[in-house]
Amino acid sequence: VQTITELCMREGFVAFHKDAYQVILDGVKGGPKEKRLAAQFIPKFFSSFPELADAAINAQLDLCEDEDVSIRRQAIKELPRFASGENLPRVADILTQLLQTDDSAEFNQVNTALISIFKIDAKGTMGGLFSQILQGEDIVRERAIKFLCTKLKMMPDDTMTKEVEDYIFIETKKVLEDVTGEEFVLLMRILSGLKSMQTVSGRQQLVELVVEQAFLEQALNPTDADSVDRLLQCTRQALPLFSKNVHSTRFVTYFCEFVLPNLSLLTSPVAELDIQLEVLKLLAEMSPYCGDMDKLEVNLNMLFEKLLEFMPLPPEEENGENAANEEPKLQFSYVECLLFSFHQLGKKLPDFLIDKISAEKLKDFKIRLQYFARGLQVYIRQLRVALQGKTGDALKTEENKIKVVALKITNNINVLIKDLFHNPPSYKSTVTLSWKPVQKAEAAAIGQKRQSGEDIGATATTKKLPTNLPRRDARQIYNPPSGKYSASIGNFSYEQRGGFRGGRGRGFGGRGNRSRGRIY
């Protein structure tokens, strides 16, 4: 101990004597005091002896794995001092592996060290991180991805250069060849946060990545929960990227061709999830951004036929028994989605209801619309009465939150039905889907225009939309007042999206176990 202590006190001497530095390196084999001194002074004189660089780094790594947590923390804290030149990617690789620690203080120390070398050489640090993401143990991979997801957005602009962002994009594409659903979401979050991805071309690149993951070139197996989950995950990631310049056409086409025909066969990847409603919501959200479609009439017809399934004919009034026992089911949530999607795609083929279907079918459709509209008026009146005069905390009860959303649903359907009743059918009205926040411009427009008793949205009750929605496993169902149209109103549910399935693999399948132990 005396020898190392004396050497550490004679810093000027150590800096010029290789044998003295070697004594300090050997200190890692000593007791706690020697190790603490070694952890501090090995990096201090590291640059003075390039011929001992490997030995010095290995000695420091031994200290990073010491049984004494205080020695480990000291050694980790000093690791960035080794991060220069060609040593930096190696130090980044080592620090990435050290993310697997279960000690919270040590974990924070590793994070701090990684951030410090990131600011020295971002691309080199990325090399170490991605090396472990691609080849490291599962726990290291998981934490490295989360590190990038949480820390990249905090990096200054002069660190996150275009060269660095391009490198992240290229390496992430490699990782995406073998991911779990959760990893896919995190990696897309990383890419979506890059400055270079904020342009139209950048978002288009991201959509292309999602398309590759979604396997849109393959028919969907509706009974395979993993395949359904993959499609849901990918569609959710693509949704925020769509705009008037970045089109959703391939996804909308796929939903019309492979999902809608198999809607009733879809196997839910998550317990308690109304998979049919979830799929219809996604289709509705994508439909405004659909571009030119090759099989527009065919796909619009599929959407039309599916809409008919959820819009019943009125009961036969003369048959008292049927009228009493077979009250048609009004599934408002489903109809809102389908009607909105049909309304959006119908704009692209406005003569569909005039020239593309028979007069008999059009008559049948209008009868269904009329019956549904009558039911809507009943519910809109009942909901408005129930919410009348309620403000503030009164609207925050779970029951009233559900009624507010139910009112939005019924009002939306009412507006869209009125459009389709025009002669010829109109596609000019705009509505905000019931589960989406109201846009300020639209809210102002609603406030300015004259409102009728039937299609007023109870403006006072819809200004504050519910924010703390129940979890998926605690879905709320609105039970309407009794009355002619009250039977089986359908579910007004809140769905918080998420949930991942399976291990890794091309297709969120089973990524092999790559645990290899220490690979410093």
Coordinates of C-alpha atoms in Angstrom, one line a residue:
V1 CA 0.0 0.0 0.0
Q2 CA 2.8 2.4 0.9
T3 CA 4.4 2.0 -2.5
I4 CA 1.2 2.9 -4.5
T5 CA 0.4 5.7 -2.1
E6 CA 3.8 7.2 -2.4
L7 CA 3.7 6.9 -6.2
C8 CA 0.3 8.6 -6.4
M9 CA 1.7 11.5 -4.3
R10 CA 4.6 11.9 -6.8
E11 CA 2.5 12.5 -9.9
G12 CA 5.3 14.2 -11.8
F13 CA 7.5 11.2 -11.3
V14 CA 4.9 8.7 -12.4
A15 CA 4.2 10.6 -15.6
F16 CA 7.7 9.9 -16.8
H17 CA 8.3 6.4 -15.5
K18 CA 6.7 3.4 -17.1
D19 CA 7.6 1.0 -14.3
A20 CA 5.9 3.3 -11.8
Y21 CA 2.7 3.3 -13.9
Q22 CA 2.9 -0.5 -14.1
V23 CA 2.9 -0.6 -10.3
I24 CA -0.3 1.4 -10.3
L25 CA -1.8 -1.0 -12.9
D26 CA -0.9 -3.9 -10.6
G27 CA -2.8 -2.2 -7.8
V28 CA -6.0 -3.6 -9.2
K29 CA -4.9 -6.9 -7.6
G30 CA -4.5 -5.4 -4.2
G31 CA -6.9 -4.5 -1.4
P32 CA -9.7 -2.0 -1.4
K33 CA -7.4 1.0 -0.8
E34 CA -5.1 0.1 -3.6
K35 CA -8.0 -0.5 -5.9
R36 CA -9.5 2.9 -5.2
L37 CA -6.2 4.6 -5.9
A38 CA -5.7 2.6 -9.1
A39 CA -9.2 3.5 -10.2
Q40 CA -8.3 7.2 -9.9
F41 CA -4.7 7.2 -11.2
I42 CA -4.8 4.7 -14.0
P43 CA -6.9 7.1 -16.2
K44 CA -4.9 10.1 -14.9
F45 CA -1.7 8.9 -16.5
F46 CA -3.2 6.9 -19.3
S47 CA -2.2 9.3 -22.1
S48 CA 1.4 9.2 -21.0
F49 CA 1.9 5.6 -21.8
P50 CA 0.3 4.7 -25.1
E51 CA 2.2 1.4 -25.2
L52 CA 0.3 0.3 -22.0
A53 CA -3.1 1.4 -23.3
D54 CA -4.6 -2.1 -23.6
A55 CA -3.2 -3.1 -20.2
A56 CA -4.6 0.1 -18.6
I57 CA -8.1 -0.3 -20.1
N58 CA -8.2 -3.9 -19.0
A59 CA -7.1 -3.0 -15.5
Q60 CA -9.8 -0.4 -15.3
L61 CA -12.4 -2.9 -16.5
D62 CA -11.4 -5.3 -13.7
L63 CA -12.2 -2.5 -11.3
C64 CA -15.6 -2.0 -13.1
E65 CA -16.4 -5.6 -12.1
D66 CA -15.2 -5.5 -8.6
E67 CA -17.3 -6.9 -5.8
D68 CA -17.2 -3.5 -3.9
V69 CA -19.9 -1.3 -5.5
S70 CA -18.0 1.9 -4.4
I71 CA -14.9 0.8 -6.4
R72 CA -17.1 -0.1 -9.4
R73 CA -18.7 3.4 -9.3
Q74 CA -15.3 5.1 -9.1
A75 CA -13.9 3.0 -12.0
I76 CA -17.0 3.7 -14.1
K77 CA -16.9 7.4 -13.4
E78 CA -13.3 7.6 -14.7
L79 CA -13.9 5.5 -17.9
P80 CA -14.6 8.5 -20.1
R81 CA -11.0 9.6 -19.6
F82 CA -10.0 6.6 -21.7
A83 CA -12.3 7.7 -24.6
S84 CA -10.0 9.2 -27.1
G85 CA -9.2 8.3 -30.7
E86 CA -9.6 4.7 -31.5
N87 CA -10.3 3.8 -27.9
L88 CA -13.6 5.6 -27.8
P89 CA -15.8 3.0 -29.5
R90 CA -14.4 0.4 -27.3
V91 CA -15.1 2.5 -24.2
A92 CA -18.7 3.0 -25.5
D93 CA -19.1 -0.7 -26.0
I94 CA -17.9 -1.4 -22.4
L95 CA -20.2 1.2 -20.9
T96 CA -23.1 -0.1 -22.9
Q97 CA -22.5 -3.6 -21.4
L98 CA -22.3 -2.1 -18.0
L99 CA -26.0 -0.9 -18.4
Q100 CA -27.0 -4.3 -17.2
T101 CA -26.2 -3.5 -13.6
D102 CA -29.1 -3.7 -11.1
D103 CA -27.6 -1.0 -8.8
S104 CA -29.5 2.2 -9.5
A105 CA -26.6 4.5 -8.6
E106 CA -24.2 2.5 -10.7
F107 CA -26.7 2.5 -13.6
N108 CA -27.0 6.3 -13.4
Q109 CA -23.2 6.6 -13.4
V110 CA -23.0 4.5 -16.6
N111 CA -25.6 6.8 -18.2
T112 CA -23.7 9.9 -17.2
A113 CA -20.4 8.4 -18.6
L114 CA -22.1 7.5 -21.9
I115 CA -23.5 11.0 -22.3
S116 CA -20.1 12.5 -21.6
I117 CA -18.4 10.5 -24.3
F118 CA -21.3 11.1 -26.6
K119 CA -20.5 14.8 -26.5
I120 CA -16.9 13.9 -27.4
D121 CA -17.7 11.8 -30.4
A122 CA -21.3 11.0 -31.1
K123 CA -20.7 8.7 -34.0
G124 CA -18.0 6.7 -32.2
T125 CA -20.3 6.3 -29.2
M126 CA -23.1 5.1 -31.4
G127 CA -20.8 2.5 -32.8
G128 CA -20.3 1.0 -29.3
L129 CA -24.1 1.2 -28.5
F130 CA -25.2 -0.4 -31.8
S131 CA -22.5 -3.1 -31.5
Q132 CA -24.2 -4.3 -28.3
I133 CA -27.8 -3.8 -29.6
L134 CA -27.0 -6.0 -32.6
Q135 CA -24.8 -8.6 -30.8
G136 CA -25.1 -8.2 -27.0
E137 CA -27.2 -9.9 -24.3
D138 CA -30.9 -9.3 -24.3
I139 CA -30.8 -7.2 -21.1
V140 CA -28.0 -5.0 -22.6
R141 CA -29.8 -4.7 -25.9
E142 CA -33.0 -3.6 -24.2
R143 CA -31.3 -1.0 -22.0
A144 CA -29.2 0.3 -24.9
I145 CA -32.3 0.9 -27.0
K146 CA -34.0 2.6 -24.1
F147 CA -30.9 4.8 -23.5
L148 CA -31.1 6.0 -27.1
C149 CA -34.8 6.5 -26.9
T150 CA -34.6 8.7 -23.8
K151 CA -31.2 10.5 -24.2
L152 CA -30.9 11.3 -27.9
K153 CA -33.6 14.0 -27.7
M154 CA -31.6 15.8 -25.0
M155 CA -28.4 16.0 -27.1
P156 CA -27.4 19.5 -28.4
D157 CA -27.7 20.2 -32.1
D158 CA -24.0 20.5 -32.6
T159 CA -23.7 16.9 -31.4
M160 CA -26.5 15.5 -33.5
T161 CA -25.1 16.4 -36.9
K162 CA -26.5 15.1 -40.1
E163 CA -23.6 12.6 -40.3
V164 CA -24.6 11.2 -36.9
E165 CA -28.3 11.0 -37.8
D166 CA -27.5 9.2 -41.0
Y167 CA -25.5 6.7 -39.1
I168 CA -28.3 6.2 -36.6
F169 CA -30.8 5.6 -39.5
I170 CA -28.5 3.1 -41.2
E171 CA -27.7 1.1 -38.0
T172 CA -31.4 1.2 -36.9
K173 CA -32.4 -0.4 -40.2
K174 CA -30.1 -3.3 -39.4
V175 CA -31.6 -3.7 -36.0
L176 CA -35.1 -3.6 -37.4
E177 CA -34.4 -6.9 -39.2
D178 CA -34.7 -8.7 -35.9
V179 CA -37.0 -7.0 -33.3
T180 CA -39.8 -7.5 -30.8
G181 CA -42.9 -5.4 -31.0
E182 CA -41.8 -3.3 -28.1
E183 CA -38.3 -2.7 -29.6
F184 CA -39.9 -1.7 -32.9
V185 CA -42.0 1.0 -31.1
L186 CA -38.9 2.3 -29.3
L187 CA -36.7 2.3 -32.5
M188 CA -39.4 4.1 -34.5
R189 CA -39.6 6.7 -31.7
I190 CA -35.8 7.2 -31.9
L191 CA -36.0 7.7 -35.7
S192 CA -39.1 9.9 -35.6
G193 CA -37.2 12.3 -33.3
L194 CA -34.3 12.9 -35.6
K195 CA -34.2 16.3 -37.3
S196 CA -33.6 14.8 -40.7
M197 CA -36.8 12.8 -40.4
Q198 CA -39.0 15.9 -39.9
T199 CA -39.1 16.6 -43.7
V200 CA -41.6 15.1 -46.1
S201 CA -38.9 12.9 -47.6
G202 CA -37.8 11.9 -44.1
R203 CA -41.3 10.9 -43.0
Q204 CA -41.7 9.0 -46.3
Q205 CA -38.6 7.0 -45.5
L206 CA -40.0 6.1 -42.1
V207 CA -43.3 5.0 -43.7
E208 CA -41.2 2.7 -46.0
L209 CA -39.5 1.2 -43.0
V210 CA -42.9 0.5 -41.4
V211 CA -44.3 -1.0 -44.6
E212 CA -41.3 -3.4 -44.7
Q213 CA -42.1 -4.5 -41.1
A214 CA -45.9 -4.8 -41.8
F215 CA -45.5 -7.4 -44.5
L216 CA -48.1 -5.7 -46.6
E217 CA -47.1 -7.9 -49.6
Q218 CA -48.5 -10.9 -47.8
A219 CA -52.1 -11.8 -47.1
L220 CA -53.2 -11.5 -43.5
N221 CA -53.9 -14.7 -41.5
P222 CA -56.7 -13.3 -39.3
T223 CA -56.6 -16.2 -36.8
D224 CA -52.9 -15.7 -36.1
A225 CA -52.7 -13.3 -33.1
D226 CA -49.0 -12.5 -33.8
S227 CA -49.8 -11.5 -37.4
V228 CA -52.7 -9.3 -36.3
D229 CA -50.5 -7.7 -33.6
R230 CA -47.8 -7.0 -36.1
L231 CA -50.2 -5.2 -38.4
L232 CA -51.7 -3.2 -35.5
Q233 CA -48.2 -2.2 -34.2
C234 CA -47.0 -1.1 -37.6
T235 CA -50.2 0.8 -38.4
R236 CA -50.0 2.7 -35.1
Q237 CA -46.4 3.7 -35.8
A238 CA -47.3 4.8 -39.4
L239 CA -50.3 6.9 -38.4
P240 CA -48.5 10.0 -37.0
L241 CA -46.3 10.1 -40.2
F242 CA -49.2 10.4 -42.6
S243 CA -50.1 13.8 -44.1
K244 CA -51.4 15.3 -47.3
N245 CA -47.9 14.7 -48.7
V246 CA -47.2 11.3 -47.1
H247 CA -50.0 9.0 -48.1
S248 CA -51.5 6.1 -46.3
T249 CA -52.6 4.4 -49.5
R250 CA -50.9 1.1 -49.1
F251 CA -52.2 0.6 -45.6
V252 CA -55.8 1.6 -46.5
T253 CA -55.7 -0.7 -49.5
Y254 CA -54.4 -3.5 -47.3
F255 CA -57.1 -3.0 -44.8
C256 CA -59.8 -3.0 -47.5
E257 CA -58.5 -6.0 -49.3
F258 CA -57.4 -8.3 -46.4
V259 CA -58.7 -7.0 -43.1
L260 CA -62.3 -5.9 -43.7
P261 CA -63.3 -9.2 -45.4
N262 CA -62.0 -11.1 -42.3
L263 CA -63.1 -8.6 -39.7
S264 CA -65.1 -11.2 -37.7
L265 CA -62.3 -13.7 -37.8
L266 CA -59.6 -11.5 -36.3
T267 CA -57.9 -12.9 -33.3
S268 CA -57.1 -10.3 -30.7
P269 CA -53.5 -10.1 -29.5
V270 CA -54.5 -8.6 -26.2
A271 CA -57.2 -9.7 -23.8
E272 CA -60.1 -7.4 -23.4
L273 CA -59.3 -5.6 -26.7
D274 CA -62.3 -5.2 -29.0
I275 CA -60.1 -6.1 -32.0
Q276 CA -62.8 -5.2 -34.6
L277 CA -63.3 -1.8 -33.2
E278 CA -59.6 -1.2 -32.9
V279 CA -59.0 -2.1 -36.6
L280 CA -61.9 0.1 -37.7
K281 CA -60.5 3.0 -35.7
L282 CA -57.1 2.7 -37.4
L283 CA -58.7 2.6 -40.8
A284 CA -60.8 5.7 -40.0
E285 CA -57.7 7.6 -38.9
M286 CA -55.8 6.7 -42.0
S287 CA -58.5 7.3 -44.5
P288 CA -58.1 11.1 -44.8
Y289 CA -54.5 10.6 -46.0
C290 CA -55.2 8.0 -48.7
G291 CA -53.8 9.0 -52.1
D292 CA -54.7 7.7 -55.5
M293 CA -55.8 4.0 -55.2
D294 CA -55.6 1.5 -58.0
K295 CA -58.7 -0.4 -57.1
L296 CA -60.7 2.4 -55.6
E297 CA -64.2 1.2 -56.7
V298 CA -63.5 -2.4 -55.5
N299 CA -62.2 -1.2 -52.1
L300 CA -65.0 1.4 -51.7
N301 CA -67.5 -1.4 -52.4
M302 CA -65.9 -3.6 -49.7
L303 CA -66.2 -0.7 -47.3
F304 CA -69.8 -0.1 -48.3
E305 CA -70.7 -3.8 -47.8
K306 CA -69.1 -3.8 -44.4
L307 CA -71.0 -0.7 -43.5
L308 CA -74.3 -2.3 -44.4
E309 CA -73.5 -5.1 -42.0
F310 CA -73.5 -2.7 -39.1
M311 CA -76.5 -0.6 -40.3
P312 CA -79.6 -2.7 -39.7
L313 CA -82.9 -2.5 -41.6
P314 CA -85.9 -1.4 -39.4
P315 CA -87.9 -4.2 -37.8
E316 CA -91.1 -5.3 -39.4
E317 CA -93.7 -3.2 -37.5
E318 CA -96.6 -5.5 -38.5
N319 CA -94.9 -8.4 -36.9
G320 CA -95.3 -7.6 -33.3
E321 CA -93.2 -10.6 -32.1
N322 CA -90.2 -9.6 -34.2
A323 CA -90.6 -6.0 -33.2
A324 CA -90.4 -6.9 -29.5
N325 CA -87.8 -9.6 -29.6
E326 CA -85.5 -8.7 -32.5
E327 CA -84.7 -5.1 -31.9
P328 CA -81.9 -4.3 -34.3
K329 CA -78.5 -3.7 -32.8
L330 CA -77.2 -0.1 -33.2
Q331 CA -73.4 -0.3 -32.9
F332 CA -72.6 3.4 -33.0
S333 CA -68.8 3.1 -32.4
Y334 CA -68.4 0.7 -35.4
V335 CA -70.6 2.8 -37.6
E336 CA -68.8 6.0 -36.9
C337 CA -65.5 4.4 -38.1
L338 CA -67.0 2.8 -41.2
L339 CA -69.1 5.8 -42.2
F340 CA -66.2 8.2 -41.7
S341 CA -63.9 5.9 -43.8
F342 CA -66.6 5.6 -46.5
H343 CA -67.1 9.3 -46.5
Q344 CA -63.4 10.0 -46.9
L345 CA -62.8 7.5 -49.8
G346 CA -66.2 8.4 -51.3
K347 CA -64.8 11.9 -52.1
K348 CA -62.5 10.2 -54.6
L349 CA -65.4 8.6 -56.4
P350 CA -68.4 10.8 -55.7
D351 CA -70.6 9.0 -58.2
F352 CA -70.3 5.7 -56.4
L353 CA -73.7 5.8 -54.8
I354 CA -75.2 7.0 -58.0
D355 CA -73.7 5.0 -60.8
K356 CA -71.7 2.2 -59.2
I357 CA -74.5 0.4 -57.3
S358 CA -78.0 -0.5 -58.3
A359 CA -81.0 1.7 -57.6
E360 CA -82.4 -1.1 -55.4
K361 CA -79.2 -1.2 -53.3
L362 CA -79.2 2.5 -53.0
K363 CA -82.8 2.5 -51.8
D364 CA -81.9 -0.2 -49.3
F365 CA -79.0 1.8 -48.0
K366 CA -81.1 4.9 -47.6
I367 CA -83.7 3.0 -45.6
R368 CA -80.9 1.8 -43.3
L369 CA -79.5 5.3 -43.0
Q370 CA -83.0 6.7 -42.2
Y371 CA -83.6 4.1 -39.5
F372 CA -80.2 4.7 -38.0
A373 CA -80.7 8.4 -38.0
R374 CA -84.0 8.0 -36.1
G375 CA -82.2 6.1 -33.4
L376 CA -79.5 8.8 -33.4
Q377 CA -82.0 11.6 -32.7
V378 CA -83.3 9.7 -29.6
Y379 CA -79.8 9.2 -28.2
I380 CA -78.6 12.7 -28.9
R381 CA -81.6 14.1 -27.1
Q382 CA -81.2 11.8 -24.1
L383 CA -77.4 12.4 -23.9
R384 CA -77.9 16.2 -24.1
V385 CA -80.5 16.1 -21.3
A386 CA -78.2 14.0 -19.2
L387 CA -75.3 16.4 -19.7
Q388 CA -77.2 19.6 -19.6
G389 CA -75.9 22.1 -17.0
K390 CA -73.0 19.9 -16.1
T391 CA -69.5 21.6 -16.0
G392 CA -66.2 21.2 -14.3
D393 CA -65.9 18.3 -11.9
A394 CA -69.3 17.0 -12.8
L395 CA -68.1 16.2 -16.3
K396 CA -65.1 14.3 -14.9
T397 CA -67.0 11.4 -13.5
E398 CA -66.5 8.2 -15.5
E399 CA -70.2 8.0 -16.4
N400 CA -70.3 11.5 -17.8
K401 CA -67.0 11.1 -19.6
I402 CA -68.5 8.2 -21.4
K403 CA -71.6 10.2 -22.2
V404 CA -69.6 13.0 -23.6
V405 CA -67.8 10.6 -26.0
A406 CA -71.1 8.9 -26.8
L407 CA -72.5 12.3 -27.8
K408 CA -69.5 13.0 -30.0
I409 CA -70.0 9.6 -31.7
T410 CA -73.7 10.2 -32.4
N411 CA -73.2 13.7 -33.6
N412 CA -70.5 12.6 -36.0
I413 CA -72.7 9.9 -37.5
N414 CA -75.6 12.4 -37.7
V415 CA -73.5 14.9 -39.7
L416 CA -72.2 12.1 -42.1
I417 CA -75.6 10.6 -42.7
K418 CA -77.0 14.1 -43.6
D419 CA -74.2 14.4 -46.2
L420 CA -75.1 11.0 -47.8
F421 CA -78.8 12.0 -47.8
H422 CA -78.1 14.9 -50.2
N423 CA -79.0 14.4 -53.8
P424 CA -76.5 13.8 -55.1
P425 CA -74.6 12.6 -52.0
S426 CA -72.3 15.2 -50.6
Y427 CA -68.8 14.6 -49.1
K428 CA -68.2 18.2 -47.9
S429 CA -68.8 18.0 -44.1
T430 CA -65.8 17.5 -41.7
V431 CA -66.0 15.9 -38.3
T432 CA -63.3 15.0 -35.7
L433 CA -63.4 11.4 -34.8
S434 CA -64.8 10.9 -31.3
W435 CA -61.6 9.7 -29.8
K436 CA -59.4 12.4 -31.3
P437 CA -58.9 15.9 -29.7
V438 CA -60.9 18.7 -31.3
Q439 CA -58.8 21.0 -33.5
K440 CA -58.9 24.7 -32.4
A441 CA -59.9 25.9 -35.9
E442 CA -62.7 23.4 -36.1
A443 CA -63.9 24.2 -32.6
A444 CA -64.0 27.9 -33.5
A445 CA -65.9 27.2 -36.7
I446 CA -68.5 25.1 -34.9
G447 CA -69.0 27.9 -32.4
Q448 CA -69.6 30.4 -35.2
K449 CA -72.0 28.5 -37.3
R450 CA -75.7 28.3 -36.6
Q451 CA -76.6 25.0 -34.8
S452 CA -79.8 23.1 -35.0
G453 CA -81.3 21.2 -32.2
E454 CA -80.5 17.8 -33.7
D455 CA -76.9 18.2 -34.7
I456 CA -75.7 20.6 -32.0
G457 CA -72.7 19.0 -30.2
A458 CA -73.6 20.3 -26.8
T459 CA -70.6 22.6 -27.1
A460 CA -70.2 23.3 -23.4
T461 CA -69.9 19.6 -22.7
T462 CA -67.4 18.8 -25.4
K463 CA -64.9 21.6 -24.8
K464 CA -63.2 19.5 -22.1
L465 CA -62.6 16.0 -23.4
P466 CA -61.6 13.3 -20.9
T467 CA -57.9 13.0 -20.4
N468 CA -57.5 10.3 -17.8
L469 CA -59.2 7.5 -19.7
P470 CA -59.7 4.0 -18.2
R471 CA -57.2 1.3 -19.1
R472 CA -58.0 -1.2 -21.7
D473 CA -58.7 -3.8 -19.0
A474 CA -61.3 -1.6 -17.4
R475 CA -63.3 -0.6 -20.5
Q476 CA -66.5 1.4 -19.8
I477 CA -69.8 0.6 -21.5
Y478 CA -72.5 3.2 -21.8
N479 CA -75.9 2.0 -20.9
P480 CA -78.5 4.2 -22.5
P481 CA -81.9 5.0 -21.0
S482 CA -84.6 2.5 -21.9
G483 CA -86.7 3.1 -25.0
K484 CA -87.4 1.9 -28.5
Y485 CA -83.9 2.3 -29.7
S486 CA -82.1 1.4 -26.5
A487 CA -81.6 -2.3 -27.0
S488 CA -78.0 -3.3 -27.6
I489 CA -76.7 0.2 -28.3
G490 CA -73.2 -1.2 -28.5
N491 CA -70.0 -0.4 -26.6
F492 CA -68.7 3.1 -26.1
S493 CA -65.2 2.1 -25.1
Y494 CA -61.9 3.8 -24.5
E495 CA -58.9 1.9 -25.9
Q496 CA -55.4 2.8 -24.8
R497 CA -53.1 1.4 -27.3
G498 CA -50.1 -0.7 -26.6
G499 CA -49.2 -4.2 -25.6
F500 CA -46.6 -6.3 -27.2
R501 CA -46.3 -10.0 -28.1
G502 CA -43.7 -12.6 -28.5
G503 CA -39.9 -12.5 -28.6
R504 CA -37.8 -11.3 -31.4
G505 CA -37.6 -12.5 -35.0
R506 CA -38.3 -11.3 -38.4
G507 CA -41.9 -10.5 -37.8
F508 CA -41.7 -9.9 -34.0
G509 CA -41.0 -13.6 -33.8
G510 CA -38.4 -15.4 -31.7
R511 CA -35.0 -13.6 -31.6
G512 CA -32.3 -16.1 -30.6
N513 CA -30.6 -15.9 -27.2
R514 CA -27.3 -14.1 -27.9
S515 CA -25.9 -14.0 -24.4
R516 CA -22.2 -14.2 -24.7
G517 CA -20.9 -12.9 -21.3
R518 CA -18.2 -10.3 -21.1
I519 CA -16.9 -9.4 -24.5
Y520 CA -14.7 -6.4 -23.6

